[in-house]
């Protein structure tokens, strides 16, 4: 079985300060991992994905994430928050055994303080 | 290039009524998905279609049926709506449905069942 735990349901940071959204995963197989972002009343958009190549993955809008197998973590970071980053972020795991279903975390709501 | 489109955007039903949610994609993708999103639970897969002519149950299929009408369109039907089906429904598509494939999401349908 696979699962994803997003350790914070809500994160608030000031504009211009670093962002850290934490995600731990559990998978019996070599996983692929994704971060999706959902702005209010919108669909989900891919930020970045890890597919067993480089462990440090760069995504859109200055976000990046590091896959750490020893810690079973895939935390999302950004050096400097912008007001437009306010949204809900989902960490997602996909199996590697031909079963392509995604398992979503419960989401982290990011608030940016002006 | 509209991506993934969904209709309607909003719907209010009474218990026992039926309705069909429509989804279409113009990216020539083989795989399509229906999810529901409930507060604090992330997204859960209802049904998916790996390719035209095939459909399979996801995590929460009870009370729903689907039809893969052609390569572009994938509809979700509620035969007898229940208040527990109040949710936001998202359609998604991906090129091949593989483990590393990116899923592209529509804007969602917000359904309330009274």
PDB file of C-alpha atoms in Angstrom:
ATOM      1  CA  UNK A   1       0.000   0.000   0.000  1.00  0.00           C
ATOM      2  CA  UNK A   2       1.097   3.566  -0.513  1.00  0.00           C
ATOM      3  CA  UNK A   3       0.267   6.709   1.430  1.00  0.00           C
ATOM      4  CA  UNK A   4       1.219  10.335   1.726  1.00  0.00           C
ATOM      5  CA  UNK A   5       1.275  12.474   4.864  1.00  0.00           C
ATOM      6  CA  UNK A   6       1.403  16.232   4.627  1.00  0.00           C
ATOM      7  CA  UNK A   7       2.633  17.281   8.017  1.00  0.00           C
ATOM      8  CA  UNK A   8       1.015  20.729   8.127  1.00  0.00           C
ATOM      9  CA  UNK A   9      -2.556  21.504   7.163  1.00  0.00           C
ATOM     10  CA  UNK A  10      -1.849  25.246   7.176  1.00  0.00           C
ATOM     11  CA  UNK A  11       1.383  27.235   6.764  1.00  0.00           C
ATOM     12  CA  UNK A  12       1.688  31.033   6.997  1.00  0.00           C
ATOM     13  CA  UNK A  13       4.792  32.931   5.889  1.00  0.00           C
ATOM     14  CA  UNK A  14       5.593  36.568   5.250  1.00  0.00           C
ATOM     15  CA  UNK A  15       6.134  37.765   1.701  1.00  0.00           C
ATOM     16  CA  UNK A  16       9.813  37.461   0.781  1.00  0.00           C
ATOM     17  CA  UNK A  17      10.607  34.745   3.351  1.00  0.00           C
ATOM     18  CA  UNK A  18      11.289  31.056   2.606  1.00  0.00           C
ATOM     19  CA  UNK A  19       8.528  28.495   2.170  1.00  0.00           C
ATOM     20  CA  UNK A  20       8.729  24.903   3.443  1.00  0.00           C
ATOM     21  CA  UNK A  21       5.841  22.479   2.926  1.00  0.00           C
ATOM     22  CA  UNK A  22       6.516  19.036   4.345  1.00  0.00           C
ATOM     23  CA  UNK A  23       5.544  15.686   2.861  1.00  0.00           C
ATOM     24  CA  UNK A  24       6.378  12.133   3.950  1.00  0.00           C
ATOM     25  CA  UNK A  25       5.454   9.132   1.871  1.00  0.00           C
ATOM     26  CA  UNK A  26       5.112   5.416   2.278  1.00  0.00           C
ATOM     27  CA  UNK A  27       5.376   3.022  -0.652  1.00  0.00           C
ATOM     28  CA  UNK A  28       6.256  -0.634  -1.109  1.00  0.00           C
ATOM     29  CA  UNK A  29       7.578   0.169  -4.556  1.00  0.00           C
ATOM     30  CA  UNK A  30       9.884   2.769  -6.057  1.00  0.00           C
ATOM     31  CA  UNK A  31       7.543   5.729  -6.165  1.00  0.00           C
ATOM     32  CA  UNK A  32       7.086   8.691  -8.399  1.00  0.00           C
ATOM     33  CA  UNK A  33       6.227  11.815  -6.421  1.00  0.00           C
ATOM     34  CA  UNK A  34       4.448  14.991  -7.453  1.00  0.00           C
ATOM     35  CA  UNK A  35       3.511  18.346  -6.037  1.00  0.00           C
ATOM     36  CA  UNK A  36       0.331  19.960  -7.383  1.00  0.00           C
ATOM     37  CA  UNK A  37      -0.985  23.434  -6.600  1.00  0.00           C
ATOM     38  CA  UNK A  38      -4.644  24.479  -6.476  1.00  0.00           C
ATOM     39  CA  UNK A  39      -5.556  28.149  -6.491  1.00  0.00           C
ATOM     40  CA  UNK A  40      -8.991  29.095  -5.144  1.00  0.00           C
ATOM     41  CA  UNK A  41     -11.843  27.723  -7.253  1.00  0.00           C
ATOM     42  CA  UNK A  42      -9.417  26.322  -9.834  1.00  0.00           C
ATOM     43  CA  UNK A  43      -8.265  22.893 -10.943  1.00  0.00           C
ATOM     44  CA  UNK A  44      -4.930  21.391  -9.924  1.00  0.00           C
ATOM     45  CA  UNK A  45      -1.720  22.307 -11.726  1.00  0.00           C
ATOM     46  CA  UNK A  46       1.543  20.357 -11.669  1.00  0.00           C
ATOM     47  CA  UNK A  47       4.388  22.148  -9.877  1.00  0.00           C
ATOM     48  CA  UNK A  48       7.042  19.457 -10.209  1.00  0.00           C
ATOM     49  CA  UNK A  49       7.617  15.707 -10.226  1.00  0.00           C
ATOM     50  CA  UNK A  50      10.257  13.186  -9.183  1.00  0.00           C
ATOM     51  CA  UNK A  51      10.653  10.143 -11.423  1.00  0.00           C
ATOM     52  CA  UNK A  52      13.842   8.426 -10.119  1.00  0.00           C
ATOM     53  CA  UNK A  53      16.255  10.696 -11.959  1.00  0.00           C
ATOM     54  CA  UNK A  54      17.831  13.629 -10.067  1.00  0.00           C
ATOM     55  CA  UNK A  55      16.807  13.754  -6.415  1.00  0.00           C
ATOM     56  CA  UNK A  56      16.584  17.555  -6.438  1.00  0.00           C
ATOM     57  CA  UNK A  57      13.718  18.542  -8.677  1.00  0.00           C
ATOM     58  CA  UNK A  58      13.055  22.057  -9.901  1.00  0.00           C
ATOM     59  CA  UNK A  59       9.549  23.130 -10.817  1.00  0.00           C
ATOM     60  CA  UNK A  60       7.641  26.143 -11.967  1.00  0.00           C
ATOM     61  CA  UNK A  61       7.488  29.501 -10.185  1.00  0.00           C
ATOM     62  CA  UNK A  62      10.757  28.962  -8.311  1.00  0.00           C
ATOM     63  CA  UNK A  63       9.656  25.893  -6.337  1.00  0.00           C
ATOM     64  CA  UNK A  64      11.860  22.861  -5.822  1.00  0.00           C
ATOM     65  CA  UNK A  65      11.698  19.606  -3.886  1.00  0.00           C
ATOM     66  CA  UNK A  66      14.254  17.072  -2.737  1.00  0.00           C
ATOM     67  CA  UNK A  67      13.592  13.329  -2.705  1.00  0.00           C
ATOM     68  CA  UNK A  68      15.198  11.752   0.377  1.00  0.00           C
ATOM     69  CA  UNK A  69      14.755   8.001   0.369  1.00  0.00           C
ATOM     70  CA  UNK A  70      16.343   7.504   3.795  1.00  0.00           C
ATOM     71  CA  UNK A  71      13.842   9.910   5.343  1.00  0.00           C
ATOM     72  CA  UNK A  72      10.930   8.964   3.000  1.00  0.00           C
ATOM     73  CA  UNK A  73      10.385  12.664   2.465  1.00  0.00           C
ATOM     74  CA  UNK A  74       9.673  14.966  -0.460  1.00  0.00           C
ATOM     75  CA  UNK A  75       9.478  18.470   1.013  1.00  0.00           C
ATOM     76  CA  UNK A  76       8.604  21.470  -1.171  1.00  0.00           C
ATOM     77  CA  UNK A  77      10.615  24.677  -0.805  1.00  0.00           C
ATOM     78  CA  UNK A  78      10.862  28.147  -2.283  1.00  0.00           C
ATOM     79  CA  UNK A  79      13.490  30.713  -1.271  1.00  0.00           C
ATOM     80  CA  UNK A  80      11.218  33.751  -1.293  1.00  0.00           C
ATOM     81  CA  UNK A  81       7.426  33.697  -1.053  1.00  0.00           C
ATOM     82  CA  UNK A  82       5.256  35.825  -3.315  1.00  0.00           C
ATOM     83  CA  UNK A  83       1.671  36.860  -2.738  1.00  0.00           C
ATOM     84  CA  UNK A  84       0.626  34.799  -5.783  1.00  0.00           C
ATOM     85  CA  UNK A  85       1.882  31.625  -4.035  1.00  0.00           C
ATOM     86  CA  UNK A  86      -1.140  31.641  -1.736  1.00  0.00           C
ATOM     87  CA  UNK A  87      -2.940  28.395  -2.588  1.00  0.00           C
ATOM     88  CA  UNK A  88      -3.466  24.780  -1.525  1.00  0.00           C
ATOM     89  CA  UNK A  89      -0.613  22.368  -2.216  1.00  0.00           C
ATOM     90  CA  UNK A  90      -0.945  18.620  -2.614  1.00  0.00           C
ATOM     91  CA  UNK A  91       1.789  16.014  -2.350  1.00  0.00           C
ATOM     92  CA  UNK A  92       1.012  12.949  -4.495  1.00  0.00           C
ATOM     93  CA  UNK A  93       2.573   9.491  -4.852  1.00  0.00           C
ATOM     94  CA  UNK A  94       2.295   7.111  -7.784  1.00  0.00           C
ATOM     95  CA  UNK A  95       3.200   3.448  -7.806  1.00  0.00           C
ATOM     96  CA  UNK A  96       5.893   1.972 -10.029  1.00  0.00           C
ATOM     97  CA  UNK A  97       4.408  -1.476 -10.588  1.00  0.00           C
ATOM     98  CA  UNK A  98       2.171  -0.712 -13.547  1.00  0.00           C
ATOM     99  CA  UNK A  99      -0.701   0.386 -11.352  1.00  0.00           C
ATOM    100  CA  UNK A 100      -0.882   4.026 -12.255  1.00  0.00           C
ATOM    101  CA  UNK A 101      -3.238   5.256  -9.558  1.00  0.00           C
ATOM    102  CA  UNK A 102      -2.282   8.359  -7.655  1.00  0.00           C
ATOM    103  CA  UNK A 103      -2.620   8.765  -3.903  1.00  0.00           C
ATOM    104  CA  UNK A 104      -3.116  12.357  -2.755  1.00  0.00           C
ATOM    105  CA  UNK A 105      -2.160  13.933   0.535  1.00  0.00           C
ATOM    106  CA  UNK A 106      -4.773  15.949   2.395  1.00  0.00           C
ATOM    107  CA  UNK A 107      -3.257  19.255   1.327  1.00  0.00           C
ATOM    108  CA  UNK A 108      -1.434  22.207   2.910  1.00  0.00           C
ATOM    109  CA  UNK A 109      -2.979  25.636   2.688  1.00  0.00           C
ATOM    110  CA  UNK A 110      -0.275  28.295   2.231  1.00  0.00           C
ATOM    111  CA  UNK A 111      -1.072  31.833   3.374  1.00  0.00           C
ATOM    112  CA  UNK A 112       1.243  34.727   2.508  1.00  0.00           C
ATOM    113  CA  UNK A 113       1.327  37.652   4.911  1.00  0.00           C
ATOM    114  CA  UNK A 114       1.970  41.026   3.210  1.00  0.00           C
TER     115      UNK A 114
ATOM    116  CA  UNK B   1      -6.124  24.616 -26.808  1.00  0.00           C
ATOM    117  CA  UNK B   2      -8.628  24.468 -23.929  1.00  0.00           C
ATOM    118  CA  UNK B   3      -7.064  21.490 -22.082  1.00  0.00           C
ATOM    119  CA  UNK B   4      -9.651  19.743 -19.894  1.00  0.00           C
ATOM    120  CA  UNK B   5     -13.142  21.231 -19.752  1.00  0.00           C
ATOM    121  CA  UNK B   6     -16.003  20.280 -17.438  1.00  0.00           C
ATOM    122  CA  UNK B   7     -19.693  21.096 -17.422  1.00  0.00           C
ATOM    123  CA  UNK B   8     -21.552  22.261 -15.465  1.00  0.00           C
ATOM    124  CA  UNK B   9     -19.489  24.387 -13.061  1.00  0.00           C
ATOM    125  CA  UNK B  10     -22.147  24.304 -10.352  1.00  0.00           C
ATOM    126  CA  UNK B  11     -25.159  22.079  -9.715  1.00  0.00           C
ATOM    127  CA  UNK B  12     -27.726  21.687  -6.961  1.00  0.00           C
ATOM    128  CA  UNK B  13     -29.736  18.445  -6.841  1.00  0.00           C
ATOM    129  CA  UNK B  14     -32.393  17.027  -4.586  1.00  0.00           C
ATOM    130  CA  UNK B  15     -31.899  13.588  -3.058  1.00  0.00           C
ATOM    131  CA  UNK B  16     -32.821  10.922  -5.598  1.00  0.00           C
ATOM    132  CA  UNK B  17     -32.336  13.043  -8.698  1.00  0.00           C
ATOM    133  CA  UNK B  18     -29.920  11.979 -11.410  1.00  0.00           C
ATOM    134  CA  UNK B  19     -27.397  13.913 -13.421  1.00  0.00           C
ATOM    135  CA  UNK B  20     -24.392  13.512 -15.677  1.00  0.00           C
ATOM    136  CA  UNK B  21     -21.159  15.444 -15.366  1.00  0.00           C
ATOM    137  CA  UNK B  22     -19.414  15.995 -18.664  1.00  0.00           C
ATOM    138  CA  UNK B  23     -15.662  16.100 -19.305  1.00  0.00           C
ATOM    139  CA  UNK B  24     -13.720  16.641 -22.503  1.00  0.00           C
ATOM    140  CA  UNK B  25     -10.025  16.986 -23.312  1.00  0.00           C
ATOM    141  CA  UNK B  26      -8.385  18.232 -26.493  1.00  0.00           C
ATOM    142  CA  UNK B  27      -4.833  16.983 -25.826  1.00  0.00           C
ATOM    143  CA  UNK B  28      -5.294  13.582 -27.534  1.00  0.00           C
ATOM    144  CA  UNK B  29      -4.694  11.844 -24.200  1.00  0.00           C
ATOM    145  CA  UNK B  30      -5.422   8.163 -23.798  1.00  0.00           C
ATOM    146  CA  UNK B  31      -6.245   8.083 -20.080  1.00  0.00           C
ATOM    147  CA  UNK B  32      -8.959   9.970 -18.231  1.00  0.00           C
ATOM    148  CA  UNK B  33     -10.007  10.111 -14.570  1.00  0.00           C
ATOM    149  CA  UNK B  34     -12.782  11.267 -12.258  1.00  0.00           C
ATOM    150  CA  UNK B  35     -11.963  12.406  -8.718  1.00  0.00           C
ATOM    151  CA  UNK B  36     -13.922  13.864  -5.870  1.00  0.00           C
ATOM    152  CA  UNK B  37     -12.490  16.374  -3.421  1.00  0.00           C
ATOM    153  CA  UNK B  38     -13.863  16.653   0.096  1.00  0.00           C
ATOM    154  CA  UNK B  39     -12.610  18.954   2.863  1.00  0.00           C
ATOM    155  CA  UNK B  40      -9.593  17.548   4.663  1.00  0.00           C
ATOM    156  CA  UNK B  41      -9.422  14.415   2.489  1.00  0.00           C
ATOM    157  CA  UNK B  42      -7.454  15.345  -0.618  1.00  0.00           C
ATOM    158  CA  UNK B  43      -8.638  13.912  -3.930  1.00  0.00           C
ATOM    159  CA  UNK B  44     -10.007  10.397  -4.217  1.00  0.00           C
ATOM    160  CA  UNK B  45     -10.299   8.462  -7.469  1.00  0.00           C
ATOM    161  CA  UNK B  46     -13.839   7.452  -8.440  1.00  0.00           C
ATOM    162  CA  UNK B  47     -13.306   5.827 -11.843  1.00  0.00           C
ATOM    163  CA  UNK B  48     -10.710   5.922 -14.542  1.00  0.00           C
ATOM    164  CA  UNK B  49     -10.354   4.975 -18.180  1.00  0.00           C
ATOM    165  CA  UNK B  50      -6.904   3.809 -19.226  1.00  0.00           C
ATOM    166  CA  UNK B  51      -7.843   3.999 -22.904  1.00  0.00           C
ATOM    167  CA  UNK B  52     -10.858   4.434 -25.143  1.00  0.00           C
ATOM    168  CA  UNK B  53     -13.290   1.582 -24.561  1.00  0.00           C
ATOM    169  CA  UNK B  54     -12.100   0.659 -21.059  1.00  0.00           C
ATOM    170  CA  UNK B  55     -13.166   1.818 -17.610  1.00  0.00           C
ATOM    171  CA  UNK B  56     -12.165   0.683 -14.126  1.00  0.00           C
ATOM    172  CA  UNK B  57     -13.202   1.405 -10.561  1.00  0.00           C
ATOM    173  CA  UNK B  58     -11.114   3.583  -8.357  1.00  0.00           C
ATOM    174  CA  UNK B  59     -11.154   4.046  -4.614  1.00  0.00           C
ATOM    175  CA  UNK B  60     -14.758   5.293  -4.186  1.00  0.00           C
ATOM    176  CA  UNK B  61     -16.948   4.044  -7.093  1.00  0.00           C
ATOM    177  CA  UNK B  62     -20.193   3.309  -5.242  1.00  0.00           C
ATOM    178  CA  UNK B  63     -23.124   5.384  -6.463  1.00  0.00           C
ATOM    179  CA  UNK B  64     -21.461   6.378  -9.725  1.00  0.00           C
ATOM    180  CA  UNK B  65     -21.237   5.145 -13.295  1.00  0.00           C
ATOM    181  CA  UNK B  66     -19.006   6.312 -16.126  1.00  0.00           C
ATOM    182  CA  UNK B  67     -18.937   6.252 -19.896  1.00  0.00           C
ATOM    183  CA  UNK B  68     -15.905   6.753 -22.112  1.00  0.00           C
ATOM    184  CA  UNK B  69     -17.860   8.096 -25.057  1.00  0.00           C
ATOM    185  CA  UNK B  70     -14.832   8.466 -27.310  1.00  0.00           C
ATOM    186  CA  UNK B  71     -11.182   9.393 -26.886  1.00  0.00           C
ATOM    187  CA  UNK B  72     -12.051  12.983 -25.965  1.00  0.00           C
ATOM    188  CA  UNK B  73     -15.000  12.562 -23.617  1.00  0.00           C
ATOM    189  CA  UNK B  74     -15.502  10.840 -20.261  1.00  0.00           C
ATOM    190  CA  UNK B  75     -18.775  11.340 -18.396  1.00  0.00           C
ATOM    191  CA  UNK B  76     -19.716  10.623 -14.775  1.00  0.00           C
ATOM    192  CA  UNK B  77     -23.315   9.771 -13.886  1.00  0.00           C
ATOM    193  CA  UNK B  78     -25.070   9.881 -10.549  1.00  0.00           C
ATOM    194  CA  UNK B  79     -28.197   7.724 -10.898  1.00  0.00           C
ATOM    195  CA  UNK B  80     -29.785   8.605  -7.558  1.00  0.00           C
ATOM    196  CA  UNK B  81     -27.983  11.432  -5.813  1.00  0.00           C
ATOM    197  CA  UNK B  82     -27.416  11.323  -2.061  1.00  0.00           C
ATOM    198  CA  UNK B  83     -26.258  14.086   0.322  1.00  0.00           C
ATOM    199  CA  UNK B  84     -22.997  12.131   0.802  1.00  0.00           C
ATOM    200  CA  UNK B  85     -22.205  12.899  -2.835  1.00  0.00           C
ATOM    201  CA  UNK B  86     -21.992  16.616  -2.129  1.00  0.00           C
ATOM    202  CA  UNK B  87     -18.450  17.372  -3.242  1.00  0.00           C
ATOM    203  CA  UNK B  88     -16.265  19.012  -5.841  1.00  0.00           C
ATOM    204  CA  UNK B  89     -15.669  16.733  -8.820  1.00  0.00           C
ATOM    205  CA  UNK B  90     -12.565  16.938 -10.962  1.00  0.00           C
ATOM    206  CA  UNK B  91     -11.879  15.333 -14.293  1.00  0.00           C
ATOM    207  CA  UNK B  92      -8.276  14.754 -15.369  1.00  0.00           C
ATOM    208  CA  UNK B  93      -6.419  13.291 -18.306  1.00  0.00           C
ATOM    209  CA  UNK B  94      -2.921  11.990 -18.996  1.00  0.00           C
ATOM    210  CA  UNK B  95      -1.136  10.866 -22.100  1.00  0.00           C
ATOM    211  CA  UNK B  96      -0.618   7.192 -21.300  1.00  0.00           C
ATOM    212  CA  UNK B  97      -1.594   6.713 -17.666  1.00  0.00           C
ATOM    213  CA  UNK B  98       1.911   5.625 -16.748  1.00  0.00           C
ATOM    214  CA  UNK B  99       3.495   6.055 -13.351  1.00  0.00           C
ATOM    215  CA  UNK B 100       5.392   9.191 -14.319  1.00  0.00           C
ATOM    216  CA  UNK B 101       2.667  10.765 -16.427  1.00  0.00           C
ATOM    217  CA  UNK B 102       1.444  14.220 -15.512  1.00  0.00           C
ATOM    218  CA  UNK B 103      -2.298  14.448 -15.017  1.00  0.00           C
ATOM    219  CA  UNK B 104      -4.022  17.597 -16.289  1.00  0.00           C
ATOM    220  CA  UNK B 105      -7.077  18.708 -14.372  1.00  0.00           C
ATOM    221  CA  UNK B 106     -10.258  20.491 -15.323  1.00  0.00           C
ATOM    222  CA  UNK B 107     -11.654  23.410 -13.283  1.00  0.00           C
ATOM    223  CA  UNK B 108     -14.097  21.228 -11.354  1.00  0.00           C
ATOM    224  CA  UNK B 109     -17.847  20.886 -10.801  1.00  0.00           C
ATOM    225  CA  UNK B 110     -19.224  21.917  -7.430  1.00  0.00           C
ATOM    226  CA  UNK B 111     -22.199  19.660  -6.623  1.00  0.00           C
ATOM    227  CA  UNK B 112     -24.596  20.084  -3.721  1.00  0.00           C
ATOM    228  CA  UNK B 113     -27.190  17.419  -2.949  1.00  0.00           C
ATOM    229  CA  UNK B 114     -29.986  18.545  -0.659  1.00  0.00           C
TER     230      UNK B 114
END
